[in-house]
Amino acid sequence: MSGAGKEPYLARRTFAIISHPDAGKTTLTEKLLLGGGAIRAAGQVRARGERRRARSDWMKIEQERGISVSSSVMTFERDGILFNLLDTPGHEDFSEDTYRTLTAVDAAIMVIDAAKGIETQTRKLFEVCRLRDIPIITFINKIDREGRHPMEVIDEIQEALALDVAPMSWPVGMGSDFFGVFDHIGNRFFTSSEGRGGALDTIKKVEGLEDPELVGELFDNIREELEENVELGGAGYPEFDRESFLEGHLTPVFFGSALRDYGIDQLLDFIAEHAPAPHSQPATGGRVITPDEKKVTGFVFKVQANMDPKHRDRIAFVRLCSGTFKRGMKLKHVRAGKPITVSAPIFFFAEEREIAEKAYPGDVIGVPNHGQLRVGDTLSEGEEIHVTGLPAFAPEILRRVRLTDTMRVKQMRRGLEDLAEEGLVQIFKPAIGTNWIVGVVGVLQLDVVVDRLKAEYQTEIGFETAMYNTARWIECEDKLKLDKFLETNRANVALDRDDKPVYLFKNAWEVSYVGEKNSDIGFRETREIVHTS
Ligand code: G4P
Protein backbone atom coordinates (compact mmCIF):
# COMPACT_ATOMS: atom_id res chain seq x y z
CA MET A 1 0.00 0.00 0.00
CA SER A 2 2.99 2.28 0.52
CA GLY A 3 3.29 2.97 -3.17
CA ALA A 4 7.07 2.71 -3.25
CA GLY A 5 8.37 1.52 -6.61
CA LYS A 6 5.30 2.51 -8.63
CA GLU A 7 4.55 5.91 -10.12
CA PRO A 8 6.80 8.34 -8.19
CA TYR A 9 3.85 10.41 -6.99
CA LEU A 10 2.38 7.39 -5.22
CA ALA A 11 5.39 7.41 -2.92
CA ARG A 12 4.85 11.05 -1.90
CA ARG A 13 3.34 12.01 1.45
CA THR A 14 2.71 15.71 1.75
CA PHE A 15 1.50 16.76 5.17
CA ALA A 16 1.48 19.44 7.84
CA ILE A 17 1.35 19.55 11.61
CA ILE A 18 -1.40 21.54 13.29
CA SER A 19 -1.48 22.42 16.96
CA HIS A 20 -1.98 25.04 19.60
CA PRO A 21 1.20 26.85 20.72
CA ASP A 22 3.31 24.83 23.15
CA ALA A 23 1.70 21.50 22.39
CA GLY A 24 5.03 20.34 20.98
CA LYS A 25 4.91 20.96 17.24
CA THR A 26 8.49 22.17 16.99
CA THR A 27 9.79 19.26 19.04
CA LEU A 28 7.79 16.75 17.03
CA THR A 29 8.93 18.33 13.77
CA GLU A 30 12.52 17.95 14.73
CA LYS A 31 12.03 14.39 15.85
CA LEU A 32 10.29 13.47 12.60
CA LEU A 33 13.19 14.94 10.68
CA LEU A 34 15.63 13.02 12.84
CA GLY A 35 13.55 9.87 12.49
CA GLY A 36 13.53 10.34 8.74
CA GLY A 37 17.28 10.85 8.72
CA ALA A 38 16.87 14.40 7.45
CA ILE A 39 18.97 15.99 10.14
CA ARG A 40 21.75 14.29 11.92
CA ALA A 41 22.51 15.84 15.28
CA ALA A 42 20.12 15.35 18.16
CA GLY A 43 19.14 18.20 20.39
CA GLN A 44 16.03 20.06 21.30
CA VAL A 45 14.69 23.03 19.53
CA ARG A 46 14.18 26.00 21.74
CA ALA A 47 12.05 28.81 20.56
CA ARG A 48 11.91 31.23 23.43
CA GLY A 49 12.06 34.95 22.78
CA GLU A 50 11.38 34.63 19.11
CA ARG A 51 7.79 33.60 19.52
CA ARG A 52 6.28 36.85 18.44
CA ARG A 53 8.33 37.16 15.33
CA ALA A 54 6.96 36.13 12.02
CA ARG A 55 9.44 33.36 11.95
CA SER A 56 8.34 29.96 11.10
CA ASP A 57 9.44 27.02 13.13
CA TRP A 58 11.96 26.13 10.49
CA MET A 59 13.68 29.38 11.09
CA LYS A 60 13.75 28.65 14.79
CA ILE A 61 15.41 25.38 13.98
CA GLU A 62 17.70 27.11 11.57
CA GLN A 63 18.78 29.60 14.21
CA GLU A 64 19.12 27.10 16.96
CA ARG A 65 21.00 24.54 14.99
CA GLY A 66 22.93 26.73 12.64
CA ILE A 67 21.75 24.72 9.69
CA SER A 68 20.16 25.87 6.53
CA VAL A 69 16.55 24.92 6.69
CA SER A 70 13.88 26.24 4.42
CA SER A 71 11.25 28.33 6.07
CA SER A 72 8.33 26.44 4.65
CA VAL A 73 8.97 23.00 3.32
CA MET A 74 10.98 20.10 4.58
CA THR A 75 11.57 17.11 2.39
CA PHE A 76 13.06 13.84 3.55
CA GLU A 77 13.11 10.27 2.39
CA ARG A 78 12.63 7.17 4.50
CA ASP A 79 12.32 3.61 3.22
CA GLY A 80 11.46 4.67 -0.31
CA ILE A 81 8.80 7.17 0.71
CA LEU A 82 9.33 10.87 0.17
CA PHE A 83 7.87 12.98 2.97
CA ASN A 84 7.10 16.63 2.31
CA LEU A 85 6.39 18.31 5.61
CA LEU A 86 4.92 21.78 5.16
CA ASP A 87 5.30 24.23 7.98
CA THR A 88 2.14 25.93 9.16
CA PRO A 89 3.14 29.00 11.13
CA GLY A 90 0.05 28.49 13.21
CA HIS A 91 1.34 29.95 16.40
CA GLU A 92 0.99 33.43 17.74
CA ASP A 93 1.66 34.64 14.24
CA PHE A 94 -1.38 32.79 13.01
CA SER A 95 -2.40 34.15 9.64
CA GLU A 96 -3.92 33.30 6.31
CA ASP A 97 -0.68 31.76 5.34
CA THR A 98 -1.54 28.92 7.65
CA TYR A 99 -4.86 28.27 5.98
CA ARG A 100 -3.34 28.35 2.55
CA THR A 101 -0.59 25.96 3.46
CA LEU A 102 -3.32 23.52 4.40
CA THR A 103 -4.61 23.73 0.83
CA ALA A 104 -1.33 22.19 -0.28
CA VAL A 105 -1.25 19.12 1.95
CA ASP A 106 -2.87 15.72 1.72
CA ALA A 107 -2.94 14.94 5.45
CA ALA A 108 -2.27 16.60 8.78
CA ILE A 109 -0.94 15.55 12.16
CA MET A 110 -2.88 17.17 14.99
CA VAL A 111 -0.68 17.48 18.07
CA ILE A 112 -2.50 17.70 21.39
CA ASP A 113 -1.00 18.29 24.80
CA ALA A 114 -2.18 15.40 26.99
CA ALA A 115 -2.76 17.75 29.90
CA LYS A 116 -4.67 20.36 27.95
CA GLY A 117 -6.72 18.52 25.38
CA ILE A 118 -8.29 20.44 22.50
CA GLU A 119 -7.33 24.14 22.58
CA THR A 120 -8.58 27.08 20.53
CA GLN A 121 -5.98 27.06 17.79
CA THR A 122 -6.24 23.30 17.38
CA ARG A 123 -9.94 23.64 16.85
CA LYS A 124 -9.62 26.47 14.32
CA LEU A 125 -7.06 24.59 12.29
CA PHE A 126 -9.03 21.40 12.56
CA GLU A 127 -12.07 23.15 11.08
CA VAL A 128 -10.01 24.18 8.06
CA CYS A 129 -8.88 20.60 7.60
CA ARG A 130 -12.45 19.40 7.88
CA LEU A 131 -13.64 21.89 5.27
CA ARG A 132 -11.12 20.43 2.90
CA ASP A 133 -11.66 16.82 3.99
CA ILE A 134 -8.04 16.48 4.96
CA PRO A 135 -7.42 13.24 6.88
CA ILE A 136 -6.14 13.88 10.39
CA ILE A 137 -3.75 11.80 12.44
CA THR A 138 -3.84 12.64 16.15
CA PHE A 139 -0.73 12.65 18.30
CA ILE A 140 -1.37 13.05 22.02
CA ASN A 141 1.91 14.43 23.25
CA LYS A 142 3.68 14.83 26.57
CA ILE A 143 2.45 11.63 28.13
CA ASP A 144 5.67 11.62 30.14
CA ARG A 145 4.16 14.48 32.12
CA GLU A 146 1.21 14.49 34.45
CA GLY A 147 -1.77 14.70 32.15
CA ARG A 148 -5.38 13.79 31.99
CA HIS A 149 -6.50 10.22 31.72
CA PRO A 150 -6.06 8.99 28.13
CA MET A 151 -9.68 8.11 27.85
CA GLU A 152 -10.73 11.57 28.90
CA VAL A 153 -8.59 13.19 26.20
CA ILE A 154 -9.82 10.78 23.56
CA ASP A 155 -13.44 11.33 24.50
CA GLU A 156 -12.91 15.05 24.32
CA ILE A 157 -11.57 14.77 20.76
CA GLN A 158 -14.52 12.64 19.82
CA GLU A 159 -17.06 15.02 21.26
CA ALA A 160 -15.47 18.40 20.61
CA LEU A 161 -14.58 17.65 17.02
CA ALA A 162 -17.40 15.23 16.24
CA LEU A 163 -14.91 12.74 14.94
CA ASP A 164 -14.54 9.00 15.38
CA VAL A 165 -11.33 8.08 17.15
CA ALA A 166 -9.36 4.87 16.82
CA PRO A 167 -6.59 4.51 19.42
CA MET A 168 -3.53 2.94 17.80
CA SER A 169 -1.50 2.79 20.99
CA TRP A 170 -1.98 3.26 24.70
CA PRO A 171 0.29 4.76 27.36
CA VAL A 172 1.43 2.60 30.21
CA GLY A 173 1.49 4.96 33.15
CA MET A 174 1.68 8.70 32.79
CA GLY A 175 3.64 11.49 34.43
CA SER A 176 6.00 10.24 37.12
CA ASP A 177 4.63 6.74 36.53
CA PHE A 178 5.24 6.86 32.81
CA PHE A 179 6.66 3.56 31.73
CA GLY A 180 6.12 3.25 28.00
CA VAL A 181 3.67 2.96 25.14
CA PHE A 182 1.93 -0.19 24.02
CA ASP A 183 1.34 -0.37 20.27
CA HIS A 184 -1.55 -2.74 19.96
CA ILE A 185 -1.64 -2.67 16.19
CA GLY A 186 1.94 -3.90 15.85
CA ASN A 187 2.09 -5.66 19.24
CA ARG A 188 5.13 -3.71 20.28
CA PHE A 189 6.01 -2.23 23.60
CA PHE A 190 8.14 0.91 23.64
CA THR A 191 9.93 1.55 26.86
CA SER A 192 13.13 2.71 28.51
CA SER A 193 15.85 0.73 30.20
CA GLU A 194 16.12 3.60 32.67
CA GLY A 195 12.72 2.70 34.02
CA ARG A 196 9.97 5.20 34.62
CA GLY A 197 10.14 8.47 32.78
CA GLY A 198 13.24 7.62 30.74
CA ALA A 199 13.79 8.32 27.07
CA LEU A 200 12.84 5.59 24.62
CA ASP A 201 15.57 3.08 23.97
CA THR A 202 13.88 -0.31 23.92
CA ILE A 203 11.31 -1.74 21.60
CA LYS A 204 9.99 -5.15 22.56
CA LYS A 205 8.07 -7.21 20.10
CA VAL A 206 5.46 -9.00 22.16
CA GLU A 207 2.72 -11.53 21.67
CA GLY A 208 -0.13 -9.44 22.90
CA LEU A 209 -0.82 -8.56 26.48
CA GLU A 210 -0.24 -12.06 27.77
CA ASP A 211 3.42 -11.89 26.85
CA PRO A 212 5.68 -12.73 29.80
CA GLU A 213 7.69 -9.56 29.05
CA LEU A 214 4.78 -7.52 30.22
CA VAL A 215 4.84 -8.12 33.93
CA GLY A 216 5.43 -5.82 36.80
CA GLU A 217 3.53 -3.62 39.11
CA LEU A 218 2.68 -0.91 36.61
CA PHE A 219 1.47 -3.30 34.03
CA ASP A 220 -0.64 -5.13 36.53
CA ASN A 221 -2.17 -1.88 37.69
CA ILE A 222 -3.42 -0.91 34.32
CA ARG A 223 -3.80 -4.34 32.77
CA GLU A 224 -7.55 -4.15 32.78
CA GLU A 225 -7.55 -0.79 31.06
CA LEU A 226 -5.05 -2.00 28.50
CA GLU A 227 -7.06 -5.11 27.79
CA GLU A 228 -10.13 -3.04 27.30
CA ASN A 229 -8.38 -0.80 24.86
CA VAL A 230 -6.67 -3.50 22.96
CA GLU A 231 -10.13 -4.83 22.37
CA LEU A 232 -11.27 -1.47 21.22
CA GLY A 233 -14.91 -2.35 20.88
CA GLY A 234 -14.99 -3.09 24.58
CA ALA A 235 -13.80 0.40 25.35
CA GLY A 236 -16.35 1.91 23.01
CA TYR A 237 -13.90 2.92 20.28
CA PRO A 238 -14.05 1.83 16.67
CA GLU A 239 -11.22 -0.02 15.03
CA PHE A 240 -9.09 1.81 12.53
CA ASP A 241 -10.81 1.95 9.18
CA ARG A 242 -8.75 3.37 6.33
CA GLU A 243 -11.67 4.50 4.20
CA SER A 244 -13.18 6.38 7.06
CA PHE A 245 -9.79 7.96 7.85
CA LEU A 246 -9.27 9.05 4.25
CA GLU A 247 -12.73 10.59 4.16
CA GLY A 248 -11.89 12.59 7.28
CA HIS A 249 -14.46 10.89 9.52
CA LEU A 250 -12.07 8.98 11.73
CA THR A 251 -8.77 9.89 13.27
CA PRO A 252 -6.20 7.33 14.38
CA VAL A 253 -4.81 8.35 17.77
CA PHE A 254 -1.21 7.84 18.82
CA PHE A 255 0.11 8.49 22.28
CA GLY A 256 3.66 9.64 22.62
CA SER A 257 6.27 11.99 23.90
CA ALA A 258 8.05 13.99 21.25
CA LEU A 259 10.64 14.99 23.81
CA ARG A 260 11.48 11.44 24.76
CA ASP A 261 11.03 9.92 21.30
CA TYR A 262 7.93 7.86 21.97
CA GLY A 263 5.57 7.49 19.06
CA ILE A 264 7.76 9.02 16.35
CA ASP A 265 8.56 5.91 14.34
CA GLN A 266 5.02 4.73 14.69
CA LEU A 267 3.80 7.99 13.20
CA LEU A 268 6.20 7.82 10.28
CA ASP A 269 5.30 4.19 9.63
CA PHE A 270 1.63 5.05 9.70
CA ILE A 271 1.98 7.98 7.31
CA ALA A 272 4.01 5.87 4.89
CA GLU A 273 1.48 3.06 5.00
CA HIS A 274 -1.88 4.76 5.31
CA ALA A 275 -1.71 8.49 4.62
CA PRO A 276 -2.95 9.35 1.15
CA ALA A 277 -0.77 9.90 -1.89
CA PRO A 278 -1.30 13.28 -3.63
CA HIS A 279 -4.95 14.13 -4.15
CA SER A 280 -6.80 15.54 -7.13
CA GLN A 281 -7.13 19.29 -7.31
CA PRO A 282 -10.33 21.13 -8.23
CA ALA A 283 -9.99 23.80 -10.87
CA THR A 284 -12.07 26.23 -12.87
CA GLY A 285 -14.62 25.04 -15.38
CA GLY A 286 -15.47 22.01 -13.27
CA ARG A 287 -12.13 20.46 -14.17
CA VAL A 288 -10.43 18.18 -11.66
CA ILE A 289 -6.68 17.84 -12.08
CA THR A 290 -5.56 14.30 -11.27
CA PRO A 291 -1.96 13.48 -10.32
CA ASP A 292 -1.61 10.87 -13.06
CA GLU A 293 -2.15 13.40 -15.85
CA LYS A 294 0.87 13.72 -18.12
CA LYS A 295 1.04 17.50 -18.31
CA VAL A 296 2.38 19.61 -15.49
CA THR A 297 0.11 21.82 -13.42
CA GLY A 298 0.85 23.42 -10.09
CA PHE A 299 -0.28 26.30 -7.94
CA VAL A 300 1.36 28.87 -5.73
CA PHE A 301 0.18 28.49 -2.12
CA LYS A 302 2.71 30.74 -0.53
CA VAL A 303 5.11 33.49 -1.40
CA GLN A 304 7.94 34.49 0.80
CA ALA A 305 9.56 37.86 0.29
CA ASN A 306 13.09 38.69 1.38
CA MET A 307 14.32 35.15 1.85
CA ASP A 308 17.68 36.69 1.39
CA PRO A 309 17.64 40.19 2.90
CA LYS A 310 20.39 41.30 0.51
CA HIS A 311 18.25 40.61 -2.50
CA ARG A 312 14.70 41.69 -2.79
CA ASP A 313 13.76 38.44 -4.41
CA ARG A 314 10.96 36.13 -3.48
CA ILE A 315 10.29 32.51 -3.57
CA ALA A 316 6.94 31.25 -4.74
CA PHE A 317 6.14 27.85 -3.29
CA VAL A 318 4.47 25.78 -5.94
CA ARG A 319 2.69 22.56 -5.17
CA LEU A 320 2.69 20.28 -8.17
CA CYS A 321 -0.68 18.74 -8.99
CA SER A 322 0.12 16.69 -12.08
CA GLY A 323 2.81 15.68 -14.56
CA THR A 324 6.55 15.37 -14.19
CA PHE A 325 8.26 18.67 -13.73
CA LYS A 326 11.75 19.01 -15.19
CA ARG A 327 14.18 21.77 -14.54
CA GLY A 328 14.25 24.40 -17.27
CA MET A 329 10.68 23.72 -18.27
CA LYS A 330 8.71 26.53 -19.80
CA LEU A 331 5.36 26.80 -18.06
CA LYS A 332 2.46 29.09 -18.63
CA HIS A 333 1.78 31.58 -15.89
CA VAL A 334 -1.94 31.50 -16.50
CA ARG A 335 -3.00 34.75 -14.79
CA ALA A 336 -0.46 36.81 -16.70
CA GLY A 337 -0.91 34.78 -19.87
CA LYS A 338 2.86 34.64 -20.17
CA PRO A 339 5.37 31.84 -20.28
CA ILE A 340 7.77 31.52 -17.42
CA THR A 341 10.96 29.47 -17.63
CA VAL A 342 11.65 27.72 -14.39
CA SER A 343 15.38 27.48 -14.63
CA ALA A 344 16.41 27.39 -10.98
CA PRO A 345 13.68 25.63 -9.05
CA ILE A 346 14.57 24.80 -5.47
CA PHE A 347 14.01 21.64 -3.55
CA PHE A 348 13.97 21.89 0.20
CA PHE A 349 16.00 19.18 1.78
CA ALA A 350 16.67 19.71 5.45
CA GLU A 351 20.33 20.45 5.41
CA GLU A 352 20.62 22.03 2.05
CA ARG A 353 18.58 23.55 -0.69
CA GLU A 354 19.05 21.75 -3.92
CA ILE A 355 18.22 22.64 -7.45
CA ALA A 356 15.29 20.46 -8.40
CA GLU A 357 15.96 18.46 -11.53
CA LYS A 358 12.67 16.64 -11.43
CA ALA A 359 9.60 16.89 -9.27
CA TYR A 360 6.33 14.99 -9.10
CA PRO A 361 2.79 15.64 -7.92
CA GLY A 362 2.77 16.25 -4.17
CA ASP A 363 6.20 17.88 -4.29
CA VAL A 364 6.78 21.51 -3.57
CA ILE A 365 9.28 23.49 -5.56
CA GLY A 366 10.49 26.97 -4.81
CA VAL A 367 10.43 29.26 -7.81
CA PRO A 368 12.58 32.38 -7.39
CA ASN A 369 10.98 35.44 -9.01
CA HIS A 370 10.75 39.19 -8.78
CA GLY A 371 7.12 39.46 -7.81
CA GLN A 372 5.33 38.07 -10.85
CA LEU A 373 4.02 35.03 -9.02
CA ARG A 374 1.29 35.46 -6.45
CA VAL A 375 -0.58 33.23 -4.07
CA GLY A 376 -3.32 31.45 -6.00
CA ASP A 377 -1.54 31.56 -9.34
CA THR A 378 -1.58 28.50 -11.53
CA LEU A 379 1.28 27.26 -13.69
CA SER A 380 0.43 24.88 -16.51
CA GLU A 381 1.89 23.42 -19.68
CA GLY A 382 -0.34 25.66 -21.75
CA GLU A 383 -3.81 24.89 -20.43
CA GLU A 384 -5.97 27.89 -19.56
CA ILE A 385 -6.88 26.71 -16.09
CA HIS A 386 -7.01 28.07 -12.55
CA VAL A 387 -6.75 25.93 -9.47
CA THR A 388 -9.56 26.78 -7.04
CA GLY A 389 -10.06 26.57 -3.31
CA LEU A 390 -7.52 29.05 -1.97
CA PRO A 391 -9.53 31.46 0.13
CA ALA A 392 -8.79 34.91 1.47
CA PHE A 393 -10.51 35.54 4.80
CA ALA A 394 -12.16 38.67 6.07
CA PRO A 395 -9.84 40.21 8.66
CA GLU A 396 -11.06 40.48 12.23
CA ILE A 397 -8.91 43.48 13.11
CA LEU A 398 -8.52 46.65 11.04
CA ARG A 399 -6.01 49.42 11.71
CA ARG A 400 -5.02 52.59 9.96
CA VAL A 401 -1.30 52.84 9.26
CA ARG A 402 0.58 55.77 10.79
CA LEU A 403 3.92 56.58 9.27
CA THR A 404 6.52 58.19 11.51
CA ASP A 405 8.67 59.59 8.71
CA THR A 406 6.45 60.77 5.90
CA MET A 407 9.35 60.64 3.45
CA ARG A 408 9.14 56.88 3.51
CA VAL A 409 5.68 56.39 2.02
CA LYS A 410 7.10 54.46 -0.91
CA GLN A 411 9.07 52.03 1.23
CA MET A 412 6.12 51.56 3.53
CA ARG A 413 3.78 50.72 0.68
CA ARG A 414 6.24 48.37 -0.85
CA GLY A 415 6.80 46.63 2.48
CA LEU A 416 3.09 46.30 3.14
CA GLU A 417 2.52 44.97 -0.34
CA ASP A 418 5.25 42.40 0.13
CA LEU A 419 3.84 41.31 3.47
CA ALA A 420 0.38 41.13 1.96
CA GLU A 421 1.79 38.94 -0.74
CA GLU A 422 3.15 36.61 1.92
CA GLY A 423 -0.34 36.49 3.42
CA LEU A 424 0.72 38.06 6.70
CA VAL A 425 -1.63 41.02 6.35
CA GLN A 426 -4.30 42.29 4.05
CA ILE A 427 -4.19 45.83 2.78
CA PHE A 428 -7.13 47.99 1.86
CA LYS A 429 -6.96 51.25 -0.01
CA PRO A 430 -9.98 53.39 0.92
CA ALA A 431 -11.84 55.06 -1.93
CA ILE A 432 -11.58 58.32 -0.02
CA GLY A 433 -8.32 59.33 1.61
CA THR A 434 -4.80 58.06 1.18
CA ASN A 435 -4.03 56.21 4.39
CA TRP A 436 -4.01 52.51 3.87
CA ILE A 437 -5.82 50.21 6.22
CA VAL A 438 -4.26 46.99 7.32
CA GLY A 439 -6.32 43.95 8.23
CA VAL A 440 -5.17 40.97 10.26
CA VAL A 441 -6.73 37.90 11.77
CA GLY A 442 -4.79 37.99 15.06
CA VAL A 443 -3.60 41.07 16.94
CA LEU A 444 -0.02 39.85 17.32
CA GLN A 445 0.43 40.01 13.58
CA LEU A 446 0.42 43.80 13.97
CA ASP A 447 3.61 43.65 16.06
CA VAL A 448 5.16 41.41 13.47
CA VAL A 449 4.34 43.93 10.72
CA VAL A 450 5.93 46.77 12.71
CA ASP A 451 9.06 44.70 13.39
CA ARG A 452 9.47 43.51 9.86
CA LEU A 453 8.95 46.91 8.25
CA LYS A 454 11.61 48.26 10.53
CA ALA A 455 14.08 45.43 9.97
CA GLU A 456 13.54 44.79 6.29
CA TYR A 457 12.39 48.16 4.93
CA GLN A 458 13.97 50.53 7.46
CA THR A 459 10.56 52.13 7.93
CA GLU A 460 8.92 52.88 11.26
CA ILE A 461 5.19 52.69 11.41
CA GLY A 462 2.52 52.56 14.05
CA PHE A 463 -1.18 51.76 13.96
CA GLU A 464 -4.22 53.81 14.85
CA THR A 465 -7.63 52.41 15.48
CA ALA A 466 -9.65 52.65 12.33
CA MET A 467 -13.29 53.28 12.84
CA TYR A 468 -13.99 49.95 11.21
CA ASN A 469 -13.72 46.52 12.67
CA THR A 470 -14.42 44.16 9.83
CA ALA A 471 -14.54 43.96 6.06
CA ARG A 472 -16.57 42.02 3.52
CA TRP A 473 -15.94 41.51 -0.16
CA ILE A 474 -18.66 43.07 -2.27
CA GLU A 475 -20.13 40.98 -5.05
CA CYS A 476 -22.87 41.55 -7.57
CA GLU A 477 -23.40 39.94 -10.96
CA ASP A 478 -25.07 43.06 -12.29
CA LYS A 479 -22.22 45.44 -13.08
CA LEU A 480 -24.44 48.53 -13.21
CA LYS A 481 -25.91 47.81 -9.81
CA LEU A 482 -22.48 47.16 -8.39
CA ASP A 483 -21.03 50.40 -9.73
CA LYS A 484 -23.97 52.34 -8.37
CA PHE A 485 -23.57 50.75 -4.96
CA LEU A 486 -19.84 51.48 -4.92
CA GLU A 487 -20.43 55.08 -5.91
CA THR A 488 -23.06 55.79 -3.29
CA ASN A 489 -21.04 54.09 -0.56
CA ARG A 490 -17.65 55.57 -1.33
CA ALA A 491 -17.10 56.53 2.30
CA ASN A 492 -17.07 52.88 3.34
CA VAL A 493 -15.56 51.25 0.29
CA ALA A 494 -11.95 50.26 -0.24
CA LEU A 495 -10.03 48.12 -2.70
CA ASP A 496 -7.98 45.13 -1.65
CA ARG A 497 -4.57 44.46 -3.13
CA ASP A 498 -6.11 42.78 -6.16
CA ASP A 499 -8.40 45.77 -6.63
CA LYS A 500 -11.44 43.83 -5.51
CA PRO A 501 -13.93 46.05 -3.68
CA VAL A 502 -14.62 45.57 0.02
CA TYR A 503 -17.07 47.26 2.36
CA LEU A 504 -15.60 48.35 5.68
CA PHE A 505 -18.00 47.93 8.57
CA LYS A 506 -17.99 49.56 11.98
CA ASN A 507 -19.54 46.65 13.80
CA ALA A 508 -21.48 43.43 13.47
CA TRP A 509 -24.79 45.24 13.65
CA GLU A 510 -23.85 47.29 10.62
CA VAL A 511 -22.92 44.15 8.70
CA SER A 512 -26.45 42.82 9.02
CA TYR A 513 -28.10 46.22 8.60
CA VAL A 514 -26.28 47.08 5.37
CA GLY A 515 -26.75 43.49 4.21
CA GLU A 516 -30.51 43.64 4.70
CA LYS A 517 -30.85 47.01 3.04
CA ASN A 518 -28.94 45.82 0.00
CA SER A 519 -30.20 42.30 -0.47
CA ASP A 520 -29.13 42.22 -4.13
CA ILE A 521 -25.51 42.77 -3.17
CA GLY A 522 -23.37 39.96 -1.73
CA PHE A 523 -21.11 40.64 1.26
CA ARG A 524 -18.65 37.79 1.48
CA GLU A 525 -16.49 36.72 4.39
CA THR A 526 -14.09 34.87 2.14
CA ARG A 527 -12.93 35.35 -1.37
CA GLU A 528 -11.48 32.78 -3.73
CA ILE A 529 -8.08 33.86 -4.86
CA VAL A 530 -8.51 33.00 -8.48
CA HIS A 531 -6.98 35.44 -10.85
CA THR A 532 -8.98 35.37 -13.98
CA SER A 533 -8.11 38.79 -15.27
P1 G4P B 1 5.27 24.33 19.88
O1 G4P B 1 6.20 24.29 18.72
O2 G4P B 1 4.00 23.57 19.64
O3 G4P B 1 5.01 25.69 20.42
O4 G4P B 1 5.94 23.51 21.08
P2 G4P B 1 7.46 23.15 21.38
O5 G4P B 1 7.88 21.99 20.57
O6 G4P B 1 8.29 24.38 21.35
O7 G4P B 1 7.28 22.62 22.86
C1 G4P B 1 6.80 23.44 23.91
C2 G4P B 1 7.43 22.98 25.20
O8 G4P B 1 6.99 21.65 25.50
C3 G4P B 1 8.94 22.90 25.16
O9 G4P B 1 9.38 23.23 26.46
C4 G4P B 1 9.21 21.44 24.87
O10 G4P B 1 10.46 21.00 25.32
C5 G4P B 1 8.11 20.80 25.66
N1 G4P B 1 7.75 19.48 25.11
C6 G4P B 1 7.51 19.13 23.83
N2 G4P B 1 7.20 17.82 23.74
C7 G4P B 1 7.27 17.33 25.00
C8 G4P B 1 7.07 16.03 25.55
O11 G4P B 1 6.78 15.05 24.88
N3 G4P B 1 7.20 15.94 26.90
C9 G4P B 1 7.54 16.99 27.70
N4 G4P B 1 7.66 16.78 28.99
N5 G4P B 1 7.74 18.22 27.19
C10 G4P B 1 7.60 18.38 25.87
P3 G4P B 1 10.43 24.41 26.69
O12 G4P B 1 10.51 25.30 25.49
O13 G4P B 1 11.65 23.81 27.22
O14 G4P B 1 9.95 25.28 27.80
P4 G4P B 1 8.69 25.27 28.65
O15 G4P B 1 7.57 25.62 27.74
O16 G4P B 1 8.59 23.89 29.24
O17 G4P B 1 8.98 26.31 29.64
XYZ file of C-alpha atoms in Angstrom, residues 35 145 216 275 314 349 362 376 386 388 414 417 421 438 443 464:
16
model
C 13.554 9.867 12.488
C 4.156 14.483 32.119
C 5.433 -5.822 36.801
C -1.713 8.489 4.622
C 10.964 36.134 -3.478
C 15.995 19.178 1.782
C 2.773 16.247 -4.167
C -3.322 31.448 -5.997
C -7.009 28.073 -12.550
C -9.560 26.778 -7.041
C 6.244 48.366 -0.851
C 2.522 44.975 -0.342
C 1.790 38.936 -0.740
C -4.255 46.994 7.324
C -3.597 41.066 16.945
C -4.224 53.805 14.854
